[in-house]
Short mmCIF file of C-alpha atoms and ligand atoms in Angstrom, two decimals:
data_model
loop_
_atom_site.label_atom_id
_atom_site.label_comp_id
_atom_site.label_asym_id
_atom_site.label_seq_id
_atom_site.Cartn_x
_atom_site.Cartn_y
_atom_site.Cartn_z
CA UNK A 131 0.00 0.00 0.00
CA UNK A 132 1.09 3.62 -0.90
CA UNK A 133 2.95 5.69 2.20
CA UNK A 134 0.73 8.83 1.56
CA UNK A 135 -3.12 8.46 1.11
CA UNK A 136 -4.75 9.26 -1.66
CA UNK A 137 -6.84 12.17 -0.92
CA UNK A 138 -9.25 14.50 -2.99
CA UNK A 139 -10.40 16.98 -0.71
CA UNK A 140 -9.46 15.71 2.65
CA UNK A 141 -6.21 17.13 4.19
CA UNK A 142 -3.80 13.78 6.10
CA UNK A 143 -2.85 15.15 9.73
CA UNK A 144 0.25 16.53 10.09
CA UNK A 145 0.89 14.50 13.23
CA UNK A 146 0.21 11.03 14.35
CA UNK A 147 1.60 7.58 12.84
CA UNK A 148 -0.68 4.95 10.95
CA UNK A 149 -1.66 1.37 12.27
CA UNK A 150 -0.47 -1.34 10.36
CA UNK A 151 -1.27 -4.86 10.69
CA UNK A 152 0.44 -8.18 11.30
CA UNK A 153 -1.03 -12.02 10.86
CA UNK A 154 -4.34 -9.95 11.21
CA UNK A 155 -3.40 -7.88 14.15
CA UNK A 156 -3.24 -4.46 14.51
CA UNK A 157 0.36 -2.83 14.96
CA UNK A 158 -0.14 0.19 17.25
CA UNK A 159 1.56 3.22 17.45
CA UNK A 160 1.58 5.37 20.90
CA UNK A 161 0.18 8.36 18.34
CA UNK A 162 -2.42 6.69 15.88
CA UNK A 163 -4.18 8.57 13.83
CA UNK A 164 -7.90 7.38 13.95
CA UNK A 165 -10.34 8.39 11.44
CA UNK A 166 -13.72 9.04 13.11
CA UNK A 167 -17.23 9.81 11.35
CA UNK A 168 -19.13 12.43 14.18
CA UNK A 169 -23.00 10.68 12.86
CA UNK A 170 -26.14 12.38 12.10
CA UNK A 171 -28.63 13.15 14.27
CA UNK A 172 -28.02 12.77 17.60
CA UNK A 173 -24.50 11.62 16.78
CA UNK A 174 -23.10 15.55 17.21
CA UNK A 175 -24.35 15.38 21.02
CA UNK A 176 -22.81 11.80 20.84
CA UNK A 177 -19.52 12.62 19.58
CA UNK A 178 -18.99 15.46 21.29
CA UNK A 179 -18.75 13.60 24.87
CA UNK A 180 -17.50 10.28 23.98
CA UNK A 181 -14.08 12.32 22.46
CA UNK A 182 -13.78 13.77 26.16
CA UNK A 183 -14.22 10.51 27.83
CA UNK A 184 -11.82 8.83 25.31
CA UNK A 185 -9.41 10.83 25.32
CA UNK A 186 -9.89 11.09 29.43
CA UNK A 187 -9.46 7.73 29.52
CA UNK A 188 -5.86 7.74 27.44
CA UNK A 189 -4.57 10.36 29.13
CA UNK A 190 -5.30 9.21 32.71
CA UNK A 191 -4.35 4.98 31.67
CA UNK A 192 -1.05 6.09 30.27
CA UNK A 193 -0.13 9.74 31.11
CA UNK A 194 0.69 11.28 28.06
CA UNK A 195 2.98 8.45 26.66
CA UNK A 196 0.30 7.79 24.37
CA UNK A 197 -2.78 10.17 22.80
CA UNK A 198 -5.20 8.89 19.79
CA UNK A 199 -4.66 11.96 17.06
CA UNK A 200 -8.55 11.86 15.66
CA UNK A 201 -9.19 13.09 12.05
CA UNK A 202 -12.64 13.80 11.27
CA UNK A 203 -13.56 12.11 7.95
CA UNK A 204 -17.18 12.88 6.61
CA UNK A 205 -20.44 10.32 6.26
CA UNK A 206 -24.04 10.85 6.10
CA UNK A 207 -25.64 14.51 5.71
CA UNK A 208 -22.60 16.30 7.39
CA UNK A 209 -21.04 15.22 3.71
CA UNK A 210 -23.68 15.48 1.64
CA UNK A 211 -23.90 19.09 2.77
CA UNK A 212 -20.05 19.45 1.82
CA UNK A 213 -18.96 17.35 -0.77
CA UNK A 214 -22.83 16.53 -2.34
CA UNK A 215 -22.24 12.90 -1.95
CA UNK A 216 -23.66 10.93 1.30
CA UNK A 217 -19.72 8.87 1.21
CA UNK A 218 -17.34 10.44 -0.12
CA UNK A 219 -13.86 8.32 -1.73
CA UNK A 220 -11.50 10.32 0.52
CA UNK A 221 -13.49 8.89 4.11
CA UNK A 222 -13.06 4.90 2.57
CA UNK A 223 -9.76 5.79 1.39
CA UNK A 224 -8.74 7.20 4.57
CA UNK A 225 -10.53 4.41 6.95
CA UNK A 226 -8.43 1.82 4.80
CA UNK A 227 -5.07 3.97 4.49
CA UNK A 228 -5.09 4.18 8.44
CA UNK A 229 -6.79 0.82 9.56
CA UNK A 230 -9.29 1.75 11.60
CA UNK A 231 -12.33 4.25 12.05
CA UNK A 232 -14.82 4.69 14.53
CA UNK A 233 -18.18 6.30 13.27
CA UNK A 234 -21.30 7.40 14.94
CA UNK A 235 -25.26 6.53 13.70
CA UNK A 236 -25.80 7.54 9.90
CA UNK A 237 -29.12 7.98 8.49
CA UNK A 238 -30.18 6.24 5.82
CA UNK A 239 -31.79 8.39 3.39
CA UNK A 240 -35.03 6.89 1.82
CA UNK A 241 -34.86 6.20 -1.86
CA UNK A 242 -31.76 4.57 -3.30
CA UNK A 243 -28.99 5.83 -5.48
CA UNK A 244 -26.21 6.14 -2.50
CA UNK A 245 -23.89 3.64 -1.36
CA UNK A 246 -24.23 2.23 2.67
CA UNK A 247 -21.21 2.91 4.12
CA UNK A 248 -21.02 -0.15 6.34
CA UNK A 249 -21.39 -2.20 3.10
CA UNK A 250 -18.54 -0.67 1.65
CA UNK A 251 -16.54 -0.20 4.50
CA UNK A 252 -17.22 -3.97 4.86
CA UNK A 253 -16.70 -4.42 1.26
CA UNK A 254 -13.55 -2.71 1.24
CA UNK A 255 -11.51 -3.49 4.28
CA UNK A 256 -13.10 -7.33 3.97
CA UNK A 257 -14.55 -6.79 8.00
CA UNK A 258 -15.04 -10.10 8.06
CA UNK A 259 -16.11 -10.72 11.68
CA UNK A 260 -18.70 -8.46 13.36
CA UNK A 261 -18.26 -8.08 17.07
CA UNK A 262 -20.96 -7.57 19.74
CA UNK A 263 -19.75 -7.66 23.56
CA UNK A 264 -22.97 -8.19 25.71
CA UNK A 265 -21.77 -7.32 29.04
CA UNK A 266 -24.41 -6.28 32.10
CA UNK A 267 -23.60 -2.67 34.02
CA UNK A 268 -24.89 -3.19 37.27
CA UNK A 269 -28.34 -0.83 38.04
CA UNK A 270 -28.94 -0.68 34.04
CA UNK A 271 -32.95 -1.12 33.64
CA UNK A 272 -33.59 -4.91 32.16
CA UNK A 273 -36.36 -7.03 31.89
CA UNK A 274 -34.34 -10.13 33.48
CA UNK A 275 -34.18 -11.12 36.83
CA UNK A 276 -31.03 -11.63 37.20
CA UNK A 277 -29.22 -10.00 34.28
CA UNK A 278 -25.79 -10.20 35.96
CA UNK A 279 -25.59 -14.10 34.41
CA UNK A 280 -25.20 -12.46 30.95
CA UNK A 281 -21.85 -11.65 30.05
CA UNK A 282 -21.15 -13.06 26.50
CA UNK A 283 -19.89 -12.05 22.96
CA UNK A 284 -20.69 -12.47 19.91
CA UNK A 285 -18.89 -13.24 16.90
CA UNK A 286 -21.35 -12.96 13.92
CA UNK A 287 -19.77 -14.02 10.20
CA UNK A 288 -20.19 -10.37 8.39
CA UNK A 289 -19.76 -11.56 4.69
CA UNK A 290 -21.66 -14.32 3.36
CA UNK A 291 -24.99 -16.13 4.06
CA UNK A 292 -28.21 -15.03 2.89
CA UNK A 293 -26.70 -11.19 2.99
CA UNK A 294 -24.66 -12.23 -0.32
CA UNK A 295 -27.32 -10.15 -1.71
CA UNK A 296 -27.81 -12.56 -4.76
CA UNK A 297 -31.60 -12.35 -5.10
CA UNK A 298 -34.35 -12.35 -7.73
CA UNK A 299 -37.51 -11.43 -7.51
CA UNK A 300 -40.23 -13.28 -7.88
CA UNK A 301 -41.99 -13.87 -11.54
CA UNK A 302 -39.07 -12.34 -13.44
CA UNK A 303 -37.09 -14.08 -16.34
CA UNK A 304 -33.86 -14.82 -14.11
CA UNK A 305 -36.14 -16.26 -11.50
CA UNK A 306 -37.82 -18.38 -13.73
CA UNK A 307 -34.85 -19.51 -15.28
CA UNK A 308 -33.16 -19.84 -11.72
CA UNK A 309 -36.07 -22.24 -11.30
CA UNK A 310 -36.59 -24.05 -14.06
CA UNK A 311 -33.13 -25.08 -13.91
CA UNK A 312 -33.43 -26.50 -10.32
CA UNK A 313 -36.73 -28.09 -11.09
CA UNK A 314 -35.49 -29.52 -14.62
CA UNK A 315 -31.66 -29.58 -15.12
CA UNK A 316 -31.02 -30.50 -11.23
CA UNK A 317 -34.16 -32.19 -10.63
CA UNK A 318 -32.42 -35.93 -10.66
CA UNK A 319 -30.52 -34.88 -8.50
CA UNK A 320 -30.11 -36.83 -4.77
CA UNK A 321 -30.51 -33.99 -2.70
CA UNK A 322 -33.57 -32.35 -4.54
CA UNK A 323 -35.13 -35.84 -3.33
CA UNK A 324 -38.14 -34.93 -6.33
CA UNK A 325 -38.72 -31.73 -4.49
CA UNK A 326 -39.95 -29.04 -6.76
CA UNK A 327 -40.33 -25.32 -6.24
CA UNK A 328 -43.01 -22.98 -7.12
CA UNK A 329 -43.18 -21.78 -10.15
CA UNK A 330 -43.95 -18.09 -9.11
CA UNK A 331 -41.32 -17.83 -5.84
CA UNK A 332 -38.65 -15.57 -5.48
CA UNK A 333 -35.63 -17.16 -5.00
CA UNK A 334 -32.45 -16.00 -2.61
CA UNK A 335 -29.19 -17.91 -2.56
CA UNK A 336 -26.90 -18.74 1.03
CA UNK A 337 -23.78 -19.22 0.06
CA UNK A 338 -21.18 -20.25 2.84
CA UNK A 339 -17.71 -21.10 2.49
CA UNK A 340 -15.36 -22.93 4.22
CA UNK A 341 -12.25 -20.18 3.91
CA UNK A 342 -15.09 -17.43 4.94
CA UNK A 343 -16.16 -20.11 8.37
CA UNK A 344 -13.09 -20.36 9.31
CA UNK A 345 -11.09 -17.35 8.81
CA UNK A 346 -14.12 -16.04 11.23
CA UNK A 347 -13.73 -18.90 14.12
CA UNK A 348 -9.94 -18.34 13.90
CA UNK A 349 -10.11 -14.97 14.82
CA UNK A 350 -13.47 -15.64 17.44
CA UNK A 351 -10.85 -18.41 18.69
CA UNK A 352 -7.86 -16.50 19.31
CA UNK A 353 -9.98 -13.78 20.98
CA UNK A 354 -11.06 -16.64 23.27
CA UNK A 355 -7.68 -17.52 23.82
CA UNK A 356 -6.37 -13.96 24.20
CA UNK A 357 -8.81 -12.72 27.00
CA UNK A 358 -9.54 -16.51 28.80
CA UNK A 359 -12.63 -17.19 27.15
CA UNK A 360 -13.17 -20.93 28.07
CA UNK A 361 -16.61 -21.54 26.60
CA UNK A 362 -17.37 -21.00 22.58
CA UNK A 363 -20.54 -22.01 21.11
CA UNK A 364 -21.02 -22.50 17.18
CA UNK A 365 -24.82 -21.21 16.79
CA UNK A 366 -26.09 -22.92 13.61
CA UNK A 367 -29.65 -24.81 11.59
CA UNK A 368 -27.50 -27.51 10.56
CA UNK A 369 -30.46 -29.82 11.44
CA UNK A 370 -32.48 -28.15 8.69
CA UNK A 371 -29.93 -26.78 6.02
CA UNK A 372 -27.09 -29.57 6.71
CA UNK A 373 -25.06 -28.41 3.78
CA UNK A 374 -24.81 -24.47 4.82
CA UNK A 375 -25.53 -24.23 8.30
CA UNK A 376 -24.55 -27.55 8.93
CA UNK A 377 -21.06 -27.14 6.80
CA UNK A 378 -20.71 -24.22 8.92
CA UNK A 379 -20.65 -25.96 12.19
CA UNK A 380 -18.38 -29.22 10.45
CA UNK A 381 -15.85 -26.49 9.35
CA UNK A 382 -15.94 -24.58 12.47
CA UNK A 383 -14.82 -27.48 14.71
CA UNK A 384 -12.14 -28.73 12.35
CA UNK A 385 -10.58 -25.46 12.41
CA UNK A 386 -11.15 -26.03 16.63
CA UNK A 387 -9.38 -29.06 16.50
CA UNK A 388 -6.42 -28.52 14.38
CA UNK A 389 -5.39 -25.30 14.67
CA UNK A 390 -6.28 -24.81 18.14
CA UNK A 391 -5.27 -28.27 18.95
CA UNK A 392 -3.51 -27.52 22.69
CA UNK A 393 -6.29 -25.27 23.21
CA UNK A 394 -9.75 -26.81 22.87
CA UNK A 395 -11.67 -29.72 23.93
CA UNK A 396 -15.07 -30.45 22.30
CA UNK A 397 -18.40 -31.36 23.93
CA UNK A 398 -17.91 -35.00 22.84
CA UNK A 399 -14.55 -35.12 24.21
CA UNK A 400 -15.19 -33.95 27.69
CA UNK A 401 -17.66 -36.64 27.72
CA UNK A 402 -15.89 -39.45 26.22
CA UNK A 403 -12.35 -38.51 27.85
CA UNK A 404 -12.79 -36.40 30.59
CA UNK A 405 -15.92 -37.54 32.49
CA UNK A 406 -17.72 -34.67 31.69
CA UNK A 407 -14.99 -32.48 33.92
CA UNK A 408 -13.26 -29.92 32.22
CA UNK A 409 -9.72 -30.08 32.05
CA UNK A 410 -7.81 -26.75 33.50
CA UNK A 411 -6.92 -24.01 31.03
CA UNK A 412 -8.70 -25.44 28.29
CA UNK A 413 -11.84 -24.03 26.18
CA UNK A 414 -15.22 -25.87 25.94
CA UNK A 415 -16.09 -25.68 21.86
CA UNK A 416 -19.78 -26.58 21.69
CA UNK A 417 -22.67 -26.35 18.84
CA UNK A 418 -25.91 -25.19 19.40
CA UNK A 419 -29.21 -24.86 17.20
CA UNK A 420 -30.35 -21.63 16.72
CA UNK A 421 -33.23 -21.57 18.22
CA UNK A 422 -32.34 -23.35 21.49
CA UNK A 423 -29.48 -20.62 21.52
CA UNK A 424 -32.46 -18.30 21.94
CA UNK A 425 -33.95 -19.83 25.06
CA UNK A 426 -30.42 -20.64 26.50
CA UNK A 427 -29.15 -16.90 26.50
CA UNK A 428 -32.38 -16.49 28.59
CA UNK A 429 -32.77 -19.40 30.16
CA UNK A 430 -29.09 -20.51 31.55
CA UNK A 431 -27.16 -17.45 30.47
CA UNK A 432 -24.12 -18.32 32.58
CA UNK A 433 -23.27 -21.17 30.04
CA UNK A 434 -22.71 -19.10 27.13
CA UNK A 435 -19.08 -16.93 26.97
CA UNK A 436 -19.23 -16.42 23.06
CA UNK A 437 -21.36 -17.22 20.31
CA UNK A 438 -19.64 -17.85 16.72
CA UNK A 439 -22.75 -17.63 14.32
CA UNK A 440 -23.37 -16.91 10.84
CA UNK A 441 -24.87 -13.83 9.51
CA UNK A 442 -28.48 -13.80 9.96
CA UNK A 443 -28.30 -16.22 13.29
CA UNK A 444 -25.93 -13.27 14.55
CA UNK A 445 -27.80 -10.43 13.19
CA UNK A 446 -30.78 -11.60 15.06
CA UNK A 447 -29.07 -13.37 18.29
CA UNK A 448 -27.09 -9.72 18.90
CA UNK A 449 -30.06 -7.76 19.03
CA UNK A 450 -32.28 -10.27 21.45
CA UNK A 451 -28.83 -10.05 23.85
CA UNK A 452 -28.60 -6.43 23.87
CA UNK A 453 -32.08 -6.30 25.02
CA UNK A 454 -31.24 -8.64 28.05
CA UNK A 455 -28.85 -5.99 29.34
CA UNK A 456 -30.65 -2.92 28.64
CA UNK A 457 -30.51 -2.41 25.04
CA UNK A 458 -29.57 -0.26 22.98
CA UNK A 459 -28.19 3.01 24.01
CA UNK A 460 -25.29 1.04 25.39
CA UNK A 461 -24.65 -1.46 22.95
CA UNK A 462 -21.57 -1.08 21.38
CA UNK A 463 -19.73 -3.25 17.82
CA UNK A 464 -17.09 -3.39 15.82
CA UNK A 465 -16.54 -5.05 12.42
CA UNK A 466 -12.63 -6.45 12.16
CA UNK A 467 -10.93 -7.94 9.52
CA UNK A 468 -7.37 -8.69 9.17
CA UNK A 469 -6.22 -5.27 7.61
CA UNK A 470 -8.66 -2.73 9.45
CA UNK A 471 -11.25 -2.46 12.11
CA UNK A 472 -14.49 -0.04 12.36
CA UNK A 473 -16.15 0.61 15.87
CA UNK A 474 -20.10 2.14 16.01
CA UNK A 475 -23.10 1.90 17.92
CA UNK A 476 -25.52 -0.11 16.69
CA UNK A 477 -28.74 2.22 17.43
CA UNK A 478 -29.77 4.79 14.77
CA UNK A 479 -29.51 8.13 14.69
CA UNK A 480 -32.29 9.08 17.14
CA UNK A 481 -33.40 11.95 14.84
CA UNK A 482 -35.99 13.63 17.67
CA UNK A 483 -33.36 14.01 19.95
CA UNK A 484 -30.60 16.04 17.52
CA UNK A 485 -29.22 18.58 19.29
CA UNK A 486 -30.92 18.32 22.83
CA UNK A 487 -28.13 17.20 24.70
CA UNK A 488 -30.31 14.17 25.89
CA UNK A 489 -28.88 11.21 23.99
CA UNK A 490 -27.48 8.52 25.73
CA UNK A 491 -23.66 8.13 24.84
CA UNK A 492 -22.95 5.04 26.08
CA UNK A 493 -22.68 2.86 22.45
CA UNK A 494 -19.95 5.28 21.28
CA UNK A 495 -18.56 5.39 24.27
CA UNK A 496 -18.58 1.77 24.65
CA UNK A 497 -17.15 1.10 21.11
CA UNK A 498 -14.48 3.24 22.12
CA UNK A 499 -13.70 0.63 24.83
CA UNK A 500 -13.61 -2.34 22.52
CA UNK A 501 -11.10 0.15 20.16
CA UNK A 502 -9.26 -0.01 22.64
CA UNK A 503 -9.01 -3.43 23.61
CA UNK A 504 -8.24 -4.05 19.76
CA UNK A 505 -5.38 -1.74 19.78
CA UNK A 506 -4.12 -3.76 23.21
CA UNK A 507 -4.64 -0.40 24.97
CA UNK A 508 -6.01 -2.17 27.91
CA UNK A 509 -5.36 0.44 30.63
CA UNK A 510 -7.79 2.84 28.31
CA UNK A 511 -10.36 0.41 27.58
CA UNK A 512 -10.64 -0.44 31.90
CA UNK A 513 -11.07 2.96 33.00
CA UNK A 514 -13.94 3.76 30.06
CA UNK A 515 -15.56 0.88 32.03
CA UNK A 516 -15.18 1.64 35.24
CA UNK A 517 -16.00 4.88 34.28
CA UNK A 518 -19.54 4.21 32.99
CA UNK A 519 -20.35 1.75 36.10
CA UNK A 520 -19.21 3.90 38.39
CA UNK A 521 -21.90 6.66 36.42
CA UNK A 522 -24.68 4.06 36.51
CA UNK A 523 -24.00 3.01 40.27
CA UNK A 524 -23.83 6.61 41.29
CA UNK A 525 -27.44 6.68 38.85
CA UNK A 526 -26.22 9.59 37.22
CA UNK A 527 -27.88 8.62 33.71
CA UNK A 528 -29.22 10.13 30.73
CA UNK A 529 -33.12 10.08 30.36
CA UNK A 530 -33.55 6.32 28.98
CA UNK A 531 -31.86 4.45 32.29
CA UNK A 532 -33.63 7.36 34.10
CA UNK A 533 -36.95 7.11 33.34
CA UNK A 534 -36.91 3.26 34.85
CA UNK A 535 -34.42 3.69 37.64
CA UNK A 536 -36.47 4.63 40.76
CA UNK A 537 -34.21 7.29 42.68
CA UNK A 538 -32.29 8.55 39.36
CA UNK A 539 -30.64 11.88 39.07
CA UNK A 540 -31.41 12.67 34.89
CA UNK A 541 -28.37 14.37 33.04
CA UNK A 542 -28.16 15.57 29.51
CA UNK A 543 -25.18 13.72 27.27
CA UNK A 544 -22.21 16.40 28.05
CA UNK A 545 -23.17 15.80 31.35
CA UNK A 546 -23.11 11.85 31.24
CA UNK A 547 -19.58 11.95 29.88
CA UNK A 548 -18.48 13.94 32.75
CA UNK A 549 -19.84 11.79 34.99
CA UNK A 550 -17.87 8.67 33.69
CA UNK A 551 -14.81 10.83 33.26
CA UNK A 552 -14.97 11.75 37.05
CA UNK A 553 -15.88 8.06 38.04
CA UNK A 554 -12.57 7.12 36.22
CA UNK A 555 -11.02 7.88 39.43
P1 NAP B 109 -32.97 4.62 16.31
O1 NAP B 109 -32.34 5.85 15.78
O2 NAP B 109 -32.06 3.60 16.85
O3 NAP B 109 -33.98 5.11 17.45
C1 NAP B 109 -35.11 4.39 17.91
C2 NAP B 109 -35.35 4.66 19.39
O4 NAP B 109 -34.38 3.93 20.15
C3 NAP B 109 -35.16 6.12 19.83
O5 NAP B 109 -36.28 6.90 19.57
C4 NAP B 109 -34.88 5.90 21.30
O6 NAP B 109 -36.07 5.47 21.99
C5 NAP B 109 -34.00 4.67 21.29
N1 NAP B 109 -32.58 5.02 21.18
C6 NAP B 109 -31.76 4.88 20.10
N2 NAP B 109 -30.53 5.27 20.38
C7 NAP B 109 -30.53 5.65 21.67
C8 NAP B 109 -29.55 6.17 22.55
N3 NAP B 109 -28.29 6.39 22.16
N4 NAP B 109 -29.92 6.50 23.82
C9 NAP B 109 -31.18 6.30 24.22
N5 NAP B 109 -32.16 5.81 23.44
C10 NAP B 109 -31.84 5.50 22.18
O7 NAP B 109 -33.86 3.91 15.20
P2 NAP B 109 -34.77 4.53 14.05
O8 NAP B 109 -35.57 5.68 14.62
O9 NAP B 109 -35.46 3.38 13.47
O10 NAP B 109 -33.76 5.09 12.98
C11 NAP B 109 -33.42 6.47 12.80
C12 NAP B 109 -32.40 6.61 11.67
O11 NAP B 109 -31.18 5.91 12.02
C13 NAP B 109 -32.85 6.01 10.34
O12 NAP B 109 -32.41 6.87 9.30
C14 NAP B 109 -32.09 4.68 10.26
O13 NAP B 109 -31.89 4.27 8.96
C15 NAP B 109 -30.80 5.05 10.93
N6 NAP B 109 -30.03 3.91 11.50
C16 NAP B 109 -28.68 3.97 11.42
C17 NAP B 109 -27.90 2.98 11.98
C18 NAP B 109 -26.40 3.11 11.88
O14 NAP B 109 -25.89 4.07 11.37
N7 NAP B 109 -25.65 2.15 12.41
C19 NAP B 109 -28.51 1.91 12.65
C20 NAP B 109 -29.90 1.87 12.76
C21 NAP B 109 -30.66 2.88 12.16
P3 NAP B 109 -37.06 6.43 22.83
O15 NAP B 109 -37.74 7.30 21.84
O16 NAP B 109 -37.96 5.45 23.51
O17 NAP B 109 -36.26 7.22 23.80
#
C-alpha cells in the first residue's frame, strides 16, 4: 500500500503515525491517527462527549505516553452538505489507508442511489467478523431477573450467508430460469429428493464457504484464547440446512481441532475422555441450534461466553442479547478484519433528539472501549468501564436508564460523559 493516502479533498494530519497490521493484528503506534465519522442526528451530542471521555481515559491509563490523534472524515448529511455525496472516496480511502475508524449513527436516506457505508466499508476493508460484547452494568434497567448471568460475545460471520445479496424477484425471467433449472436440469438430483419449487417464488441464494467459516472462528478463537474465554458455542440450523448451516458448524470445529489443537476440547470429548470435567486451562467448543441458543441466552445465560454464528443467526441473536442488558443506548460493535477495524453503535440516529443534549452516549462510548481493547490499549479500555459503572452506580444517567431507575438523578449527554470521566477515578 502507498505511504501517503490518496486524498481529494481531505487534508492527512500533520501528526500522528498509521496502524499497520500483522497475521491480522493491529500494529499500534503510541500516536495513531484514527479516522472518526461524528454521525447524524443525535451523533453531534454523541460525539462530542464520547471524544472527552476517550481521550480522558488515554490520558489518565497512560499519562501522556500515548494520545489517539482523531481526524474527522465525513459520512451521512454532514457530507452530503459538503462534498454533495452521502460517502465520499476520501473517508473509505482514509478508513483503509489508516486501519481503523470509529463512526457514529448515519441515516439512511429513503430512496436509493447512495452507497451504505457499512457495506462498503465492509466491502472494502473485507470486516469479516462483526463483534458484539454483551456485558451487564450493574443498576442498568432490564427485563431479566437476574441479568448479571449475561456476560457473553458475539462473533457474527459479516460476509456471506443469505446477505450475499444474490436475489431475484419473484416472476421475473432470471427467476424463472433460476427455477426451471433447479426443477429440470437438477431435478435428478439426490438432494432435490423430487422436491420441486413454485413456479412463481422468489428465490435467494446462502452461500457459505469454508475459507469465509473459518477465517471467522480463527479470529473468534484466538480472541477466546487472548482474553480466557473458556466456553465458545457455534450457533447454527445444521439440522435443517445440513449443507450451509450444517457445513458451517463441520468447518468450524475442524478449524477447533487442528489449529487450536492444545487449546480446545469439544463437547464430545469432555464426555468421552474427561468424564464430563473440564480439564484446567482449556476451552469448551460446543454447537448449538439456533433456536435453542435463543432460550439458552435467557434461560441458563451463565453457560454461554461467546457465540460464533453466521450472519443472519448473529444479526438476530445480537439484538435479542442487547435487550437482556438494557438495550440499545449502550450497545456497542465493531466489524474487524485482518487489515482494518471499524467501531459504532448499533442504534440509529435518534433523529428527535438532535441537538438536545439528551442522547445517551454510552454505544460510542462503549465502542471506544472495545477500540481499545483491539489496539491492546487495555489500561484505556478499563477505565472507560469503570468509568460508565461507576456513572450508573452513582445513577447519574441520561433520560432512557432514568426514566426506569427509581431514585435517578437525569443528566443531559455532556453531562453523562463527565460523569464517567470523574468516576474514572
Ligand atoms: P434509532 O435511531 O435507533 O432510534 C429508535 C429509538 O431507540 C429512539 O427513539 C430511542 O427510543 C432509542 N434510542 C436509540 N438510540 C438511543 C440512545 N443512544 N440512547 C437512548 N435511546 C436510544 O432507530 P430509528 O428511529 O429506526 O432510525 C433512525 C435513523 O437511524 C434512520 O435513518 C435509520 O436508517 C438510521 N439507523 C442507522 C444505523 C447506523 O448508522 N448504524 C442503525 C440503525 C438505524 P425512545 O424514543 O424510547 O427514547
Amino acid at each position: 500500500m502507498a505511504d501517503t493516502p490518496n486524498f481529494k479533498d481531505l487534508k492527512a494530519p500533520k501528526e500522528g503515525a498509521r496502524i499497520s497490521f500483522k497475521d491480522g493484528d493491529p500494529v499500534v503506534p503510541d500516536n495513531p491517527i484514527v479516522p472518526f465519522i461524528e454521525g447524524d442526528g443525535t451523533g453531534r451530542d454523541i460525539w462530542k462527549a464520547s471524544v472527552r471521555v476517550l481521550d480522558a481515559a488515554v490520558a489518565k491509563a497512560f499519562g501522556g505516553k500515548r494520545k489517539v490523534h482523531w481526524f474527522e472524515v465525513y459520512a451521512g448529511e454532514k457530507a452530503n452538505d459538503k462534498y454533495g455525496t452521502y460517502l465520499p472516496d476520501d473517508t473509505v480511502e482514509a478508513i483503509k489507508f489508516y486501519g481503523v475508524g470509529i463512526k457514529g449513527p448515519l441515516t439512511t436516506p429513503v430512496g436509493g442511489g447512495f452507497r451504505s457505508i457499512n457495506v462498503a466499508l465492509r466491502q472494502v476493508l473485507d470486516l469479516y467478523s462483526c463483534v458484539r460484547p454483551v456485558k451487564y452494568f450493574a443498576g442498568v434497567p432490564s427485563p431479566m431477573k437476574d441479568p448479571s448471568a449475561v456476560d457473553l460475545v458475539i462473533y457474527r460471520e459479516n460476509t456471506e450467508d443469505v446477505y450475499s445479496g444474490i436475489e431475484w424477484r419473484a416472476e421475473t425471467p432470471e427467476a424463472k430460469k433460476v427455477i426451471d433449472f433447479l426443477n429440470s436440469v437438477l431435478a435428478g438430483d439426490p438432494s432435490s429428493k423430487g422436491k420441486k419449487i413454485a413456479e412463481a417464488s422468489g428465490i435467494g441464494i446462502k452461500p457459505v464457504s469454508k475459507f469465509k467459516s473459518q477465517r471467522h472462528m480463527r479470529r473468534a478463537l484466538k480472541y477466546a484464547v487472548r482474553y480466557g474465554i473458556n466456553d465458545v458455542a457455534i450457533i447454527h440450523k445444521g439440522n435443517i440446512m445440513k449443507y450451509t448451516e450444517g457445513a458451517f458448524r463441520d468447518w468450524c470445529y475442524e478449524l477447533a481441532t487442528t489449529e487450536f489443537r492444545d487449546h480446545v476440547v469439544t463437547e464430545d470429548e469432555l464426555w468421552k475422555n474427561h468424564d464430563g470435567k473440564m480439564p484446567k486451562g482449556k476451552i469448551l467448543v460446543k454447537d448449538r441450534i439456533a433456536d435453542s441458543a435463543f432460550q439458552q441466552i435467557l434461560l441458563r445465560p451463565s453457560e454461554y461466553k461467546m457465540l460464533v454464528t453466521m450472519n443472519l443467526n448473529g444479526d438476530y441473536l445480537s439484538d435479542a442479547a442487547a435487550a437482556q442488558v438494557g438495550g440499545l443506548g449502550i450497545a456497542p460493535g465493531a466489524n474487524i478484519g485482518d487489515h482494518g477495524a471499524v467501531f459504532e453503535a448499533t442504534h440509529g440516529t435518534a433523529p428527535k433528539y438532535a441537538d438536545k443534549d439528551m442522547i445517551n452516549p454510552g454505544a460510542v462510548i462503549l465502542s471506544g472501549a472495545m477500540m481499545f481493547e483491539w489496539m491492546g490499549w487495555l489500561g484505556a479500555r478499563d477505565l472507560v468501564l469503570k468509568g460508565m459503572q461507576g456513572a450508573i452506580s452513582a445513577k447519574t444517567v441520561t433520560y432512557d436508564f432514568e426514566r426506569q431507575m427509581p431514585g435517578a438523578t437525569k443528566v443531559g449527554t455532556a453531562a453523562f460523559g463527565d460523569a464517567i470521566i470523574k468516576q474514572m477515578g
